[in-house]
mmCIF file of C-alpha atoms in Angstrom:
data_model
loop_
_atom_site.group_PDB
_atom_site.id
_atom_site.type_symbol
_atom_site.label_atom_id
_atom_site.label_comp_id
_atom_site.label_asym_id
_atom_site.label_seq_id
_atom_site.Cartn_x
_atom_site.Cartn_y
_atom_site.Cartn_z
ATOM 1 C CA LYS A 1 -33.209 -160.917 -123.962
ATOM 2 C CA LYS A 2 -33.964 -157.228 -124.170
ATOM 3 C CA CYS A 3 -36.185 -155.960 -121.372
ATOM 4 C CA GLU A 4 -37.785 -152.626 -120.775
ATOM 5 C CA ILE A 5 -39.511 -150.890 -117.900
ATOM 6 C CA MET A 6 -42.274 -148.424 -118.584
ATOM 7 C CA VAL A 7 -43.779 -146.010 -116.069
ATOM 8 C CA LEU A 8 -47.434 -145.283 -116.734
ATOM 9 C CA LYS A 9 -49.205 -141.977 -115.975
ATOM 10 C CA ASP A 10 -50.445 -143.368 -112.654
ATOM 11 C CA ASN A 11 -46.823 -144.189 -111.615
ATOM 12 C CA HIS A 12 -47.322 -147.941 -111.915
ATOM 13 C CA SER A 13 -44.409 -149.754 -113.503
ATOM 14 C CA ILE A 14 -44.672 -152.561 -116.010
ATOM 15 C CA TRP A 15 -41.869 -154.847 -117.196
ATOM 16 C CA PHE A 16 -41.830 -155.664 -120.890
ATOM 17 C CA GLN A 17 -39.993 -158.241 -122.906
ATOM 18 C CA GLU A 18 -39.433 -157.785 -126.614
ATOM 19 C CA VAL A 19 -41.217 -160.464 -128.648
ATOM 20 C CA PRO A 20 -41.753 -160.844 -132.399
ATOM 21 C CA LEU A 21 -45.097 -159.508 -133.643
ATOM 22 C CA SER A 22 -46.000 -162.926 -135.046
ATOM 23 C CA THR A 23 -46.203 -164.387 -131.536
ATOM 24 C CA GLU A 24 -48.796 -161.938 -130.196
ATOM 25 C CA ASP A 25 -51.218 -164.774 -129.472
ATOM 26 C CA THR A 26 -48.598 -167.145 -128.050
ATOM 27 C CA PRO A 27 -48.399 -167.138 -124.233
ATOM 28 C CA LEU A 28 -45.019 -166.258 -122.797
ATOM 29 C CA ALA A 29 -43.002 -169.034 -121.158
ATOM 30 C CA SER A 30 -43.060 -167.763 -117.594
ATOM 31 C CA ILE A 31 -43.185 -164.789 -115.331
ATOM 32 C CA SER A 32 -39.595 -165.590 -114.249
ATOM 33 C CA ASN A 33 -38.441 -163.385 -117.131
ATOM 34 C CA ILE A 34 -39.242 -160.423 -114.882
ATOM 35 C CA GLY A 35 -36.493 -161.550 -112.521
ATOM 36 C CA GLN A 36 -34.127 -161.866 -115.469
ATOM 37 C CA CYS A 37 -34.851 -158.255 -116.452
ATOM 38 C CA HIS A 38 -34.290 -157.062 -112.881
ATOM 39 C CA ASP A 39 -31.056 -159.049 -112.764
ATOM 40 C CA SER A 40 -29.836 -157.520 -116.027
ATOM 41 C CA ILE A 41 -30.189 -154.028 -114.559
ATOM 42 C CA LEU A 42 -28.060 -154.998 -111.577
ATOM 43 C CA THR A 43 -25.415 -156.811 -113.651
ATOM 44 C CA MET A 44 -24.693 -153.946 -116.039
ATOM 45 C CA SER A 45 -21.007 -153.060 -115.795
ATOM 46 C CA LEU A 46 -20.128 -149.884 -113.897
ATOM 47 C CA ASP A 47 -17.140 -147.643 -114.587
ATOM 48 C CA ILE A 48 -15.377 -144.607 -113.154
ATOM 49 C CA GLY A 49 -18.176 -142.388 -114.488
ATOM 50 C CA ASP A 50 -20.503 -144.009 -111.942
ATOM 51 C CA THR A 51 -18.427 -142.897 -108.951
ATOM 52 C CA ASP A 52 -20.906 -140.281 -107.768
ATOM 53 C CA ASP A 53 -23.875 -142.681 -107.918
ATOM 54 C CA VAL A 54 -22.011 -145.414 -106.046
ATOM 55 C CA CYS A 55 -20.667 -142.956 -103.457
ATOM 56 C CA GLU A 56 -24.137 -141.568 -102.866
ATOM 57 C CA SER A 57 -25.509 -145.084 -102.388
ATOM 58 C CA LEU A 58 -22.766 -145.914 -99.872
ATOM 59 C CA SER A 59 -22.822 -142.634 -97.922
ATOM 60 C CA ASP A 60 -23.943 -144.464 -94.760
ATOM 61 C CA CYS A 61 -21.381 -147.269 -95.021
ATOM 62 C CA VAL A 62 -18.502 -146.811 -92.566
ATOM 63 C CA HIS A 63 -16.964 -150.236 -93.214
ATOM 64 C CA TRP A 64 -15.236 -149.127 -96.426
ATOM 65 C CA TYR A 65 -12.081 -151.183 -95.768
ATOM 66 C CA ARG A 66 -13.898 -154.498 -95.301
ATOM 67 C CA LEU A 67 -16.159 -153.696 -98.246
ATOM 68 C CA GLY A 68 -13.099 -153.031 -100.411
ATOM 69 C CA LEU A 69 -11.674 -156.432 -99.500
ATOM 70 C CA HIS A 70 -14.919 -158.172 -100.464
ATOM 71 C CA LEU A 71 -14.979 -156.266 -103.758
ATOM 72 C CA GLY A 72 -11.527 -157.599 -104.674
ATOM 73 C CA LEU A 73 -9.184 -154.829 -103.596
ATOM 74 C CA LYS A 74 -5.958 -155.900 -101.898
ATOM 75 C CA VAL A 75 -4.764 -154.913 -98.424
ATOM 76 C CA PRO A 76 -1.750 -152.837 -99.629
ATOM 77 C CA ARG A 77 -4.046 -150.675 -101.797
ATOM 78 C CA LEU A 78 -6.544 -150.176 -98.975
ATOM 79 C CA ASP A 79 -3.703 -149.364 -96.539
ATOM 80 C CA THR A 80 -2.364 -146.759 -98.978
ATOM 81 C CA ILE A 81 -5.804 -145.195 -99.314
ATOM 82 C CA GLU A 82 -6.142 -145.080 -95.526
ATOM 83 C CA LYS A 83 -2.732 -143.388 -95.104
ATOM 84 C CA GLN A 84 -3.213 -140.900 -97.947
ATOM 85 C CA ARG A 85 -6.631 -139.879 -96.692
ATOM 86 C CA ARG A 86 -5.524 -139.729 -93.058
ATOM 87 C CA GLU A 87 -8.245 -142.149 -92.057
ATOM 88 C CA ARG A 88 -11.104 -139.782 -93.056
ATOM 89 C CA VAL A 89 -13.868 -142.336 -93.712
ATOM 90 C CA ALA A 90 -15.726 -140.422 -96.438
ATOM 91 C CA ASP A 91 -12.535 -139.725 -98.415
ATOM 92 C CA CYS A 92 -11.289 -143.297 -97.976
ATOM 93 C CA ARG A 93 -14.634 -144.620 -99.184
ATOM 94 C CA VAL A 94 -14.489 -142.471 -102.355
ATOM 95 C CA ASP A 95 -10.954 -143.653 -103.184
ATOM 96 C CA MET A 96 -11.891 -147.287 -102.517
ATOM 97 C CA ILE A 97 -14.924 -146.990 -104.813
ATOM 98 C CA ALA A 98 -12.807 -145.364 -107.534
ATOM 99 C CA ALA A 99 -10.246 -148.191 -107.330
ATOM 100 C CA TRP A 100 -13.059 -150.742 -107.570
ATOM 101 C CA LEU A 101 -14.586 -148.971 -110.585
ATOM 102 C CA ARG A 102 -11.141 -148.863 -112.255
ATOM 103 C CA LYS A 103 -11.034 -152.663 -111.818
ATOM 104 C CA GLU A 104 -7.821 -152.655 -109.817
ATOM 105 C CA ASP A 105 -6.341 -155.680 -108.032
ATOM 106 C CA LYS A 106 -8.652 -158.740 -108.085
ATOM 107 C CA VAL A 107 -11.885 -156.875 -108.877
ATOM 108 C CA MET A 108 -12.531 -158.784 -112.102
ATOM 109 C CA LYS A 109 -12.020 -162.130 -110.356
ATOM 110 C CA LYS A 110 -14.835 -161.126 -107.995
ATOM 111 C CA GLY A 111 -17.199 -160.398 -110.884
ATOM 112 C CA GLY A 112 -16.241 -156.850 -111.806
ATOM 113 C CA PRO A 113 -17.882 -153.601 -110.815
ATOM 114 C CA THR A 114 -21.656 -154.096 -110.973
ATOM 115 C CA TRP A 115 -24.495 -153.168 -108.653
ATOM 116 C CA LYS A 116 -25.071 -156.866 -108.067
ATOM 117 C CA GLN A 117 -21.467 -157.395 -106.951
ATOM 118 C CA LEU A 118 -21.669 -154.372 -104.651
ATOM 119 C CA ILE A 119 -24.910 -155.647 -103.124
ATOM 120 C CA GLN A 120 -23.405 -159.110 -102.570
ATOM 121 C CA ALA A 121 -20.303 -157.611 -100.929
ATOM 122 C CA LEU A 122 -22.466 -155.480 -98.631
ATOM 123 C CA LYS A 123 -24.416 -158.565 -97.585
ATOM 124 C CA SER A 124 -21.181 -160.445 -96.900
ATOM 125 C CA ILE A 125 -20.039 -157.749 -94.424
ATOM 126 C CA GLY A 126 -23.425 -157.668 -92.697
ATOM 127 C CA GLU A 127 -24.842 -154.537 -94.345
ATOM 128 C CA ILE A 128 -28.102 -156.291 -95.286
ATOM 129 C CA SER A 129 -30.455 -153.320 -95.010
ATOM 130 C CA LEU A 130 -28.107 -151.100 -97.042
ATOM 131 C CA SER A 131 -27.819 -153.781 -99.743
ATOM 132 C CA GLU A 132 -31.620 -154.028 -99.976
ATOM 133 C CA GLU A 133 -31.960 -150.239 -100.038
ATOM 134 C CA ILE A 134 -29.494 -149.983 -102.937
ATOM 135 C CA SER A 135 -31.219 -152.753 -104.888
ATOM 136 C CA LEU A 136 -34.576 -150.996 -104.592
ATOM 137 C CA LYS A 137 -33.066 -147.599 -105.407
ATOM 138 C CA ILE A 138 -31.270 -148.814 -108.536
ATOM 139 C CA THR A 139 -34.309 -150.566 -109.975
ATOM 140 C CA LYS A 140 -36.514 -147.545 -109.190
ATOM 141 C CA GLU A 141 -34.030 -145.141 -110.818
ATOM 142 C CA ARG A 142 -33.923 -147.300 -113.948
ATOM 143 C CA GLU A 143 -37.735 -147.218 -114.097
ATOM 144 C CA VAL A 144 -37.774 -143.428 -113.844
ATOM 145 C CA SER A 145 -34.891 -142.927 -116.295
ATOM 146 C CA ASN A 146 -36.506 -145.177 -118.933
ATOM 147 C CA PRO A 147 -40.107 -143.955 -119.154
ATOM 148 C CA ALA A 148 -41.541 -144.868 -122.533
ATOM 149 C CA GLY A 149 -44.906 -143.192 -122.349
ATOM 150 C CA SER A 150 -48.264 -144.449 -121.275
ATOM 151 C CA GLU A 151 -48.855 -147.095 -123.954
ATOM 152 C CA LYS A 152 -47.066 -150.352 -124.734
ATOM 153 C CA LYS A 153 -44.712 -150.221 -127.670
ATOM 154 C CA LYS A 154 -45.618 -152.207 -130.734
ATOM 155 C CA GLY A 155 -44.163 -155.707 -130.575
ATOM 156 C CA ARG A 156 -43.946 -155.846 -126.789
ATOM 157 C CA ARG A 157 -45.974 -157.940 -124.391
ATOM 158 C CA ASP A 158 -46.726 -157.130 -120.799
ATOM 159 C CA LEU A 159 -45.154 -159.829 -118.618
ATOM 160 C CA SER A 160 -46.971 -158.734 -115.491
ATOM 161 C CA THR A 161 -50.348 -159.928 -116.741
ATOM 162 C CA ASP A 162 -49.387 -163.157 -118.531
#
């Protein structure tokens, strides 16, 4: 289902779900669709063009090697990165992220490069607060980058009030 976030003039955000105009008077099935919209933002595929955003989000993560393993990168690749970058954490982290975004090794078997996969991998190495911070940041950025004005679009129903 197509979902949309709108930011109103007072900075309040509203989730919308596209519905046919003929169902304006029909109540929506459930508020759980909001979670589906949030999930769709986090499951959008990332690629090498997202390197800067991912690197910025992980700037505080020093456990790049363990994170790389949980994202599906193999030990020989991570060892090569570590040698080539002379163990400089920030540089190693950038190369690890780039390899993940290029879908190298077993990345696709782990779910591919998505924010959701990154968040799950961070949780699995004990970086809970960082994973939560990234989740909030990504959903906030999507709200800001998709403002649609101060009024609902025709054919859309506000899920937050149903």
